[in-house]
Short mmCIF file of C-alpha atoms and ligand atoms in Angstrom, two decimals:
data_model
loop_
_atom_site.label_atom_id
_atom_site.label_comp_id
_atom_site.label_asym_id
_atom_site.label_seq_id
_atom_site.Cartn_x
_atom_site.Cartn_y
_atom_site.Cartn_z
CA MET A 1 99.17 -119.85 -56.63
CA ARG A 2 97.32 -116.59 -56.08
CA HIS A 3 99.43 -113.47 -56.33
CA MET A 4 99.56 -111.71 -52.97
CA HIS A 5 98.93 -107.98 -53.06
CA PRO A 6 100.57 -106.04 -50.27
CA LYS A 7 97.90 -104.91 -47.81
CA PRO A 8 97.30 -101.17 -48.20
CA GLN A 9 98.73 -99.34 -45.24
CA ALA A 10 96.22 -97.67 -42.97
CA LEU A 11 96.36 -93.89 -43.04
CA ALA A 12 97.86 -92.45 -39.86
CA ILE A 13 95.80 -89.41 -38.87
CA GLU A 14 97.21 -87.60 -35.86
CA HIS A 15 94.76 -85.59 -33.76
CA GLY A 16 95.31 -82.42 -31.73
CA VAL A 17 98.90 -81.87 -32.87
CA SER A 18 100.66 -78.77 -31.54
CA LEU A 19 102.10 -76.75 -34.43
CA ARG A 20 104.27 -74.54 -32.23
CA ASP A 21 107.44 -76.44 -33.12
CA LEU A 22 106.36 -76.84 -36.75
CA ASN A 23 106.40 -73.10 -37.58
CA THR A 24 109.60 -71.05 -37.29
CA PHE A 25 107.74 -68.09 -35.73
CA GLY A 26 106.93 -70.43 -32.83
CA LEU A 27 103.28 -69.34 -32.85
CA PRO A 28 100.79 -71.41 -30.90
CA ALA A 29 98.18 -73.37 -32.88
CA VAL A 30 96.81 -76.89 -32.85
CA ALA A 31 96.03 -79.00 -35.90
CA ARG A 32 92.79 -80.87 -35.43
CA ARG A 33 94.11 -83.45 -37.88
CA LEU A 34 97.60 -83.89 -39.29
CA VAL A 35 98.90 -86.44 -41.78
CA ARG A 36 102.57 -86.96 -42.63
CA ILE A 37 103.16 -87.28 -46.37
CA ALA A 38 106.13 -89.43 -47.44
CA GLY A 39 105.12 -89.68 -51.12
CA ASP A 40 102.30 -89.11 -53.59
CA ALA A 41 100.57 -92.37 -52.60
CA ASP A 42 99.98 -90.87 -49.15
CA VAL A 43 98.16 -87.93 -50.73
CA ARG A 44 95.89 -90.33 -52.61
CA ARG A 45 95.21 -92.20 -49.36
CA VAL A 46 94.11 -88.90 -47.80
CA LEU A 47 91.86 -88.10 -50.78
CA ASP A 48 90.30 -91.57 -50.70
CA HIS A 49 89.68 -91.44 -46.97
CA PRO A 50 85.94 -91.41 -46.18
CA GLU A 51 86.26 -88.95 -43.30
CA ILE A 52 88.90 -86.45 -44.39
CA GLY A 53 89.10 -86.93 -48.15
CA ARG A 54 86.91 -83.95 -48.98
CA LEU A 55 87.94 -81.58 -46.21
CA PRO A 56 90.09 -78.52 -46.98
CA LYS A 57 93.85 -79.18 -46.81
CA LEU A 58 96.77 -77.07 -45.63
CA VAL A 59 100.20 -78.05 -46.96
CA LEU A 60 102.95 -77.55 -44.37
CA GLY A 61 106.65 -77.65 -45.19
CA GLY A 62 109.18 -76.18 -42.78
CA GLY A 63 106.64 -73.62 -41.56
CA SER A 64 109.10 -70.81 -42.28
CA ASN A 65 106.75 -68.71 -44.39
CA LEU A 66 103.62 -69.05 -42.30
CA VAL A 67 101.82 -66.92 -39.73
CA LEU A 68 99.34 -68.98 -37.72
CA THR A 69 96.65 -66.76 -36.22
CA ARG A 70 94.32 -69.60 -35.22
CA ASP A 71 93.93 -73.37 -35.15
CA PRO A 72 93.65 -74.43 -38.79
CA GLU A 73 90.32 -76.02 -39.70
CA ALA A 74 91.97 -77.75 -42.64
CA VAL A 75 93.66 -81.14 -42.52
CA VAL A 76 97.36 -80.34 -42.21
CA LEU A 77 99.51 -82.26 -44.69
CA ARG A 78 103.07 -82.19 -43.41
CA VAL A 79 105.42 -82.85 -46.34
CA GLU A 80 108.11 -85.37 -45.41
CA VAL A 81 109.13 -86.63 -48.86
CA LYS A 82 112.84 -87.50 -48.64
CA GLY A 83 115.62 -88.20 -51.10
CA ARG A 84 118.40 -86.48 -53.01
CA ARG A 85 120.22 -87.59 -56.13
CA LEU A 86 122.15 -86.50 -59.17
CA VAL A 87 119.74 -87.11 -62.05
CA GLU A 88 121.90 -86.23 -65.01
CA VAL A 89 125.16 -84.62 -66.04
CA ARG A 90 124.72 -82.56 -69.18
CA ASP A 91 127.39 -80.66 -71.06
CA ASP A 92 125.93 -77.43 -69.75
CA ALA A 93 124.50 -78.42 -66.35
CA TRP A 94 124.19 -80.82 -63.44
CA ILE A 95 120.60 -81.80 -62.74
CA VAL A 96 119.89 -82.69 -59.11
CA GLU A 97 116.64 -83.81 -57.52
CA PHE A 98 115.36 -83.49 -53.95
CA GLY A 99 112.32 -84.72 -52.08
CA GLY A 100 110.03 -81.82 -51.12
CA GLY A 101 110.54 -82.53 -47.41
CA GLU A 102 114.34 -82.16 -47.47
CA SER A 103 115.81 -79.14 -45.70
CA TRP A 104 116.69 -76.44 -48.24
CA HIS A 105 119.96 -75.46 -46.56
CA ASP A 106 121.11 -79.10 -46.25
CA ALA A 107 120.36 -79.52 -49.95
CA VAL A 108 122.48 -76.48 -50.82
CA ALA A 109 125.35 -77.66 -48.56
CA TRP A 110 125.23 -81.16 -50.09
CA THR A 111 125.53 -79.89 -53.68
CA ILE A 112 128.54 -77.76 -52.72
CA GLU A 113 130.20 -80.75 -50.98
CA GLN A 114 129.57 -82.92 -54.04
CA GLY A 115 131.28 -80.36 -56.27
CA TRP A 116 128.11 -79.18 -58.03
CA PRO A 117 128.08 -75.44 -57.31
CA GLY A 118 125.37 -72.93 -58.16
CA LEU A 119 123.11 -72.70 -55.11
CA GLU A 120 125.61 -71.02 -52.76
CA ASN A 121 123.88 -67.60 -52.77
CA LEU A 122 120.76 -69.29 -51.41
CA ALA A 123 122.50 -70.85 -48.38
CA LEU A 124 120.86 -70.76 -44.95
CA ILE A 125 117.35 -69.91 -46.18
CA PRO A 126 115.06 -71.69 -43.71
CA GLY A 127 112.43 -74.11 -44.96
CA THR A 128 112.09 -77.13 -47.19
CA VAL A 129 112.96 -77.78 -50.83
CA GLY A 130 109.27 -78.27 -51.67
CA ALA A 131 108.40 -74.81 -50.38
CA ALA A 132 111.21 -73.10 -52.30
CA PRO A 133 109.33 -72.81 -55.62
CA VAL A 134 106.11 -71.62 -53.94
CA GLN A 135 107.52 -68.19 -53.17
CA ASN A 136 110.47 -68.42 -55.57
CA ILE A 137 112.97 -67.94 -52.73
CA GLY A 138 115.77 -65.52 -53.42
CA ALA A 139 118.81 -63.90 -51.86
CA TYR A 140 122.03 -62.14 -52.83
CA GLY A 141 121.14 -61.61 -56.45
CA LEU A 142 119.82 -65.10 -57.18
CA GLU A 143 116.33 -66.61 -57.23
CA LEU A 144 115.20 -70.21 -57.28
CA LYS A 145 113.88 -69.70 -60.82
CA ASP A 146 117.48 -69.14 -62.01
CA ARG A 147 118.35 -72.72 -60.99
CA PHE A 148 115.04 -74.43 -61.62
CA GLU A 149 114.57 -77.41 -63.96
CA SER A 150 111.16 -78.90 -63.11
CA LEU A 151 109.05 -80.24 -60.26
CA GLU A 152 106.57 -82.97 -59.51
CA ALA A 153 103.36 -82.20 -57.73
CA VAL A 154 100.31 -84.18 -56.83
CA SER A 155 96.86 -82.69 -57.24
CA LEU A 156 94.91 -82.33 -53.98
CA ILE A 157 91.72 -82.66 -56.01
CA THR A 158 92.33 -85.64 -58.32
CA GLY A 159 95.41 -87.26 -56.72
CA ARG A 160 97.14 -87.24 -60.09
CA CYS A 161 100.85 -86.44 -60.46
CA VAL A 162 102.03 -83.71 -62.81
CA THR A 163 105.44 -82.47 -63.90
CA LEU A 164 105.71 -78.70 -64.21
CA ASP A 165 108.46 -76.73 -65.95
CA ALA A 166 109.50 -73.18 -65.12
CA LYS A 167 106.97 -71.68 -67.52
CA ALA A 168 104.09 -73.55 -65.88
CA CYS A 169 105.29 -72.39 -62.46
CA ALA A 170 105.00 -68.73 -63.61
CA PHE A 171 107.75 -67.52 -61.28
CA ALA A 172 107.92 -63.86 -60.32
CA TYR A 173 109.46 -61.94 -57.42
CA ARG A 174 108.47 -63.98 -54.31
CA ASN A 175 105.56 -65.37 -56.28
CA SER A 176 104.49 -68.31 -58.45
CA VAL A 177 101.42 -70.17 -59.69
CA PHE A 178 101.40 -71.95 -56.30
CA LYS A 179 100.61 -68.69 -54.48
CA ARG A 180 97.95 -67.51 -56.92
CA SER A 181 94.30 -68.37 -56.46
CA GLY A 182 91.63 -67.80 -59.05
CA PRO A 183 91.68 -68.99 -62.66
CA GLY A 184 94.90 -70.81 -63.54
CA GLY A 185 96.26 -70.47 -60.01
CA LEU A 186 97.29 -73.52 -58.00
CA ALA A 187 97.16 -72.09 -54.44
CA GLY A 188 95.94 -74.86 -52.14
CA LYS A 189 95.41 -77.21 -55.08
CA CYS A 190 98.58 -79.29 -55.11
CA LEU A 191 101.46 -80.59 -53.02
CA ILE A 192 105.02 -80.44 -54.37
CA THR A 193 106.70 -83.81 -53.91
CA ARG A 194 110.00 -83.43 -55.81
CA VAL A 195 112.06 -80.56 -57.20
CA ARG A 196 114.77 -80.79 -59.87
CA LEU A 197 117.39 -78.07 -60.01
CA ARG A 198 119.70 -77.13 -62.87
CA LEU A 199 123.21 -76.07 -61.89
CA PRO A 200 124.88 -74.53 -64.95
CA ARG A 201 128.34 -75.65 -66.11
CA PRO A 202 130.76 -74.00 -66.18
CA TRP A 203 130.01 -72.38 -62.84
CA VAL A 204 129.78 -68.59 -62.97
CA PRO A 205 129.55 -66.91 -59.56
CA SER A 206 126.86 -64.33 -58.87
CA LEU A 207 128.67 -61.60 -56.94
CA GLY A 208 126.76 -58.43 -57.84
CA TYR A 209 125.04 -57.94 -54.48
CA LEU A 210 126.43 -55.12 -52.35
CA ASP A 211 127.08 -57.32 -49.29
CA LEU A 212 129.15 -59.74 -51.41
CA GLU A 213 131.06 -56.93 -53.09
CA ARG A 214 131.97 -55.69 -49.61
CA ARG A 215 133.31 -59.14 -48.65
CA MET A 216 135.47 -59.20 -51.78
CA ALA A 217 136.86 -55.77 -50.96
CA ASP A 218 137.43 -56.66 -47.27
CA THR A 219 139.18 -59.98 -47.98
CA GLY A 220 140.93 -58.97 -51.20
CA ASN A 221 139.57 -62.20 -52.70
CA HIS A 222 137.96 -61.19 -55.99
CA GLN A 223 137.71 -64.71 -57.39
CA PRO A 224 136.06 -66.68 -54.61
CA ASP A 225 135.16 -70.34 -55.21
CA ALA A 226 131.63 -71.60 -54.52
CA ARG A 227 132.56 -72.80 -51.03
CA THR A 228 133.83 -69.31 -50.14
CA VAL A 229 130.67 -67.64 -51.47
CA PHE A 230 128.63 -70.18 -49.46
CA ASP A 231 130.60 -69.27 -46.30
CA TRP A 232 130.24 -65.54 -46.99
CA VAL A 233 126.48 -65.80 -47.50
CA CYS A 234 126.13 -67.80 -44.27
CA ALA A 235 128.19 -65.20 -42.37
CA ILE A 236 126.22 -62.25 -43.84
CA ARG A 237 122.90 -63.87 -42.96
CA ARG A 238 124.02 -64.79 -39.43
CA ASP A 239 125.10 -61.20 -38.95
CA LYS A 240 121.82 -59.62 -40.08
CA LEU A 241 119.04 -62.13 -39.64
CA PRO A 242 117.83 -63.86 -36.47
CA ASP A 243 118.28 -67.65 -36.28
CA PRO A 244 114.74 -69.09 -36.05
CA ALA A 245 116.06 -71.77 -33.67
CA GLN A 246 116.76 -68.96 -31.18
CA ILE A 247 114.31 -66.16 -32.05
CA GLY A 248 111.05 -67.02 -33.80
CA ASN A 249 110.70 -65.33 -37.22
CA VAL A 250 109.83 -65.96 -40.86
CA GLY A 251 112.58 -63.92 -42.53
CA SER A 252 111.39 -60.83 -44.40
CA PHE A 253 107.83 -60.11 -43.34
CA PHE A 254 106.98 -57.84 -46.29
CA LYS A 255 107.89 -57.89 -49.97
CA ASN A 256 110.01 -55.08 -51.33
CA PRO A 257 107.40 -52.88 -53.07
CA VAL A 258 107.69 -52.15 -56.77
CA VAL A 259 106.58 -48.68 -57.91
CA SER A 260 106.59 -46.67 -61.13
CA LEU A 261 109.61 -44.52 -61.89
CA GLU A 262 107.38 -41.46 -61.46
CA GLN A 263 106.31 -42.50 -57.97
CA CYS A 264 109.93 -43.32 -57.13
CA ARG A 265 111.12 -39.85 -58.23
CA ASP A 266 108.39 -38.28 -56.14
CA ILE A 267 109.53 -40.17 -53.02
CA ILE A 268 113.22 -39.42 -53.69
CA SER A 269 112.42 -35.70 -53.92
CA ARG A 270 111.10 -35.92 -50.35
CA ASP A 271 113.48 -38.61 -49.01
CA PRO A 272 116.72 -38.49 -51.01
CA HIS A 273 118.28 -41.37 -49.04
CA ILE A 274 115.65 -43.98 -49.88
CA VAL A 275 117.25 -47.27 -50.96
CA HIS A 276 115.93 -48.21 -54.41
CA TYR A 277 116.90 -50.38 -57.38
CA LEU A 278 115.96 -49.82 -61.01
CA LEU A 279 114.34 -52.86 -62.63
CA ALA A 280 114.74 -54.03 -66.21
CA ASP A 281 111.10 -53.14 -66.98
CA GLY A 282 111.67 -49.47 -66.08
CA ARG A 283 109.99 -49.67 -62.69
CA CYS A 284 111.68 -49.27 -59.36
CA LYS A 285 111.99 -51.60 -56.34
CA LEU A 286 112.16 -49.96 -52.93
CA ALA A 287 113.81 -51.48 -49.85
CA ALA A 288 110.91 -52.17 -47.49
CA GLY A 289 113.39 -52.52 -44.60
CA TRP A 290 114.52 -48.96 -45.20
CA LEU A 291 110.91 -47.63 -45.31
CA ILE A 292 110.07 -49.38 -42.01
CA ASP A 293 113.34 -48.25 -40.45
CA ALA A 294 112.67 -44.66 -41.55
CA CYS A 295 109.34 -44.79 -39.70
CA GLY A 296 111.26 -45.58 -36.52
CA TRP A 297 110.19 -49.20 -36.08
CA LYS A 298 113.55 -50.92 -35.72
CA GLY A 299 113.85 -52.62 -32.32
CA LYS A 300 110.26 -51.74 -31.29
CA THR A 301 107.98 -54.19 -29.49
CA VAL A 302 104.18 -54.37 -29.46
CA GLY A 303 102.78 -57.01 -27.15
CA ARG A 304 105.13 -59.96 -27.51
CA ALA A 305 105.93 -59.32 -31.17
CA GLY A 306 108.74 -57.05 -32.28
CA VAL A 307 110.82 -55.59 -35.09
CA TYR A 308 114.30 -57.07 -35.24
CA GLU A 309 117.08 -54.75 -34.06
CA LYS A 310 119.36 -55.38 -37.04
CA GLN A 311 116.84 -55.63 -39.90
CA ALA A 312 113.53 -53.78 -39.79
CA LEU A 313 111.99 -56.07 -42.43
CA VAL A 314 112.05 -59.00 -40.02
CA LEU A 315 109.38 -59.36 -37.35
CA VAL A 316 110.28 -61.51 -34.36
CA ASN A 317 108.63 -63.41 -31.55
CA ARG A 318 109.92 -61.88 -28.32
CA GLY A 319 108.68 -64.98 -26.47
CA GLY A 320 105.17 -66.41 -26.33
CA ALA A 321 103.71 -64.16 -29.06
CA THR A 322 100.46 -65.14 -30.74
CA GLY A 323 99.72 -64.82 -34.44
CA ALA A 324 97.21 -62.07 -33.59
CA GLU A 325 99.97 -60.03 -31.95
CA VAL A 326 102.18 -60.43 -35.02
CA VAL A 327 99.34 -59.35 -37.30
CA THR A 328 98.56 -56.34 -35.09
CA LEU A 329 102.18 -55.21 -35.28
CA ALA A 330 102.29 -55.82 -39.04
CA ARG A 331 99.16 -53.66 -39.54
CA ALA A 332 100.60 -50.82 -37.45
CA ILE A 333 103.77 -50.91 -39.59
CA GLN A 334 101.73 -50.93 -42.81
CA GLU A 335 99.72 -47.93 -41.61
CA SER A 336 102.73 -45.85 -40.70
CA VAL A 337 104.57 -46.64 -43.96
CA TYR A 338 101.42 -45.78 -45.89
CA GLY A 339 100.96 -42.59 -43.89
CA ARG A 340 104.49 -41.36 -44.56
CA PHE A 341 105.26 -42.72 -48.05
CA GLY A 342 101.86 -43.59 -49.54
CA ILE A 343 103.06 -47.15 -50.16
CA ARG A 344 101.17 -50.27 -49.21
CA LEU A 345 103.45 -53.03 -47.96
CA GLU A 346 102.35 -56.53 -48.83
CA PRO A 347 103.13 -59.40 -46.42
CA GLU A 348 105.44 -62.09 -47.75
CA PRO A 349 104.34 -65.06 -45.61
CA VAL A 350 101.03 -66.87 -45.86
CA VAL A 351 98.67 -65.82 -43.05
CA VAL A 352 96.32 -68.57 -41.81
N1 EPU B 401 117.77 -51.34 -44.76
C1 EPU B 401 117.68 -50.32 -43.85
N2 EPU B 401 117.18 -50.60 -42.61
C2 EPU B 401 116.78 -51.85 -42.26
C3 EPU B 401 116.88 -52.90 -43.19
C4 EPU B 401 117.38 -52.60 -44.45
O1 EPU B 401 118.01 -49.18 -44.13
O2 EPU B 401 116.37 -52.04 -41.11
C5 EPU B 401 118.38 -51.08 -46.07
C6 EPU B 401 119.76 -51.74 -46.14
O3 EPU B 401 120.75 -50.90 -45.66
C7 EPU B 401 119.93 -52.01 -47.60
C8 EPU B 401 118.50 -52.23 -48.10
O4 EPU B 401 117.63 -51.69 -47.09
O5 EPU B 401 120.47 -50.92 -48.26
C9 EPU B 401 118.20 -53.67 -48.39
O6 EPU B 401 118.43 -54.48 -47.24
P1 EPU B 401 118.99 -55.98 -47.35
O7 EPU B 401 120.19 -56.02 -48.22
O8 EPU B 401 119.13 -56.50 -45.96
O9 EPU B 401 117.91 -56.77 -48.13
P2 EPU B 401 116.31 -56.73 -48.12
O10 EPU B 401 115.83 -56.09 -49.36
O11 EPU B 401 115.82 -56.17 -46.82
C10 EPU B 401 116.04 -58.98 -49.42
C11 EPU B 401 115.21 -60.20 -49.29
C12 EPU B 401 115.84 -61.16 -48.28
C13 EPU B 401 117.24 -61.51 -48.75
C14 EPU B 401 118.05 -60.22 -48.90
C15 EPU B 401 119.42 -60.49 -49.48
C16 EPU B 401 112.90 -59.59 -49.76
C17 EPU B 401 111.54 -59.32 -49.20
N3 EPU B 401 113.85 -59.86 -48.88
O12 EPU B 401 115.98 -58.29 -48.17
O13 EPU B 401 115.06 -62.34 -48.26
O14 EPU B 401 117.89 -62.38 -47.83
O15 EPU B 401 117.36 -59.31 -49.79
O16 EPU B 401 119.29 -60.81 -50.84
O17 EPU B 401 113.08 -59.55 -50.97
C18 EPU B 401 113.19 -63.38 -47.18
O18 EPU B 401 112.60 -63.28 -48.25
O19 EPU B 401 112.67 -63.88 -46.17
C19 EPU B 401 114.54 -62.83 -47.07
C20 EPU B 401 115.20 -62.79 -45.91
#
């Protein structure tokens, strides 16, 4: 009897899809073509497709690090790879794996519930697990790279799957190989399907961030468990940052600029209150929120885009804003910070 091969599934290409609900800024844009990706085979189907195989592609996760200023020409690949599992228990770590399309916060909450702590400082960061390595998400003294084991990605050029370790990902502050274009860079060249995280045993809390130190002092609890740190981080974020479900935003709009110690001293001599942190390499990181705040931007509105009342580093959609309005506001902020401090702020999200 002849062996029956399953019939290859036809590729579902959706046309004219509104992206307004697929980006946390709530900016209006329409994808000419959108394909939902449930696994690497779907990517190969796209690449093999006679009509769209060779067109440019735009990988879309939770849309929480994206500013849409126009309708993307590219074929939008919406990552919907699901799954979560404990891969391995080592003497020194739990290894857990998530599909790239899983919600980051749900992933963090699940590990805490399962009794595998280590991600609690990164609670409530919007977006998907697959997007987390792209900008090496970080908060409250911890970055993704500190908990990273490896990831699987599929090439948008060849359709081949690769496993990348931390070294290959070249993580840096809000940066990685996936954001870099040019030689060696992978920007726009692959889609992250699965991410494996390493949660060290025994668990050691990361409590060095000022906001967490304040919680310890206020509650008198100096040895919080992971669940407590998780709850504290959620409360701190809810206090300071707008919930994208209520007010459109993409978190911090600019990176905290890094300057030489010399430049830092020069600024301090003029503005002694500037919030700054010394880095291990001798340079100095400045709080962009402070710089923007000092220029008087907090709570301001230009068109339908604004600067959040409680955190000047966060730009918000006051209702019906376009990407162009957000970019106009961002440029005005950059100009005034440059004019006063001589520092160029670099946007954190990807602008399309
Ligand atoms: N500040 C002001 N005015 C403001 C905002 C901040 O003076 O309007 C001062 C604060 O008082 C504080 C300092 O600036 O002394 C730093 O502020 P904060 O602790 O809120 O952190 P941040 O540097 O503004 C970074 C990350 C956040 C992350 C927090 C907590 C970047 C670009 N942002 O913000 O990440 O949640 O630290 O770790 O590194 C994101 O990337 O989207 C994000 C939200």
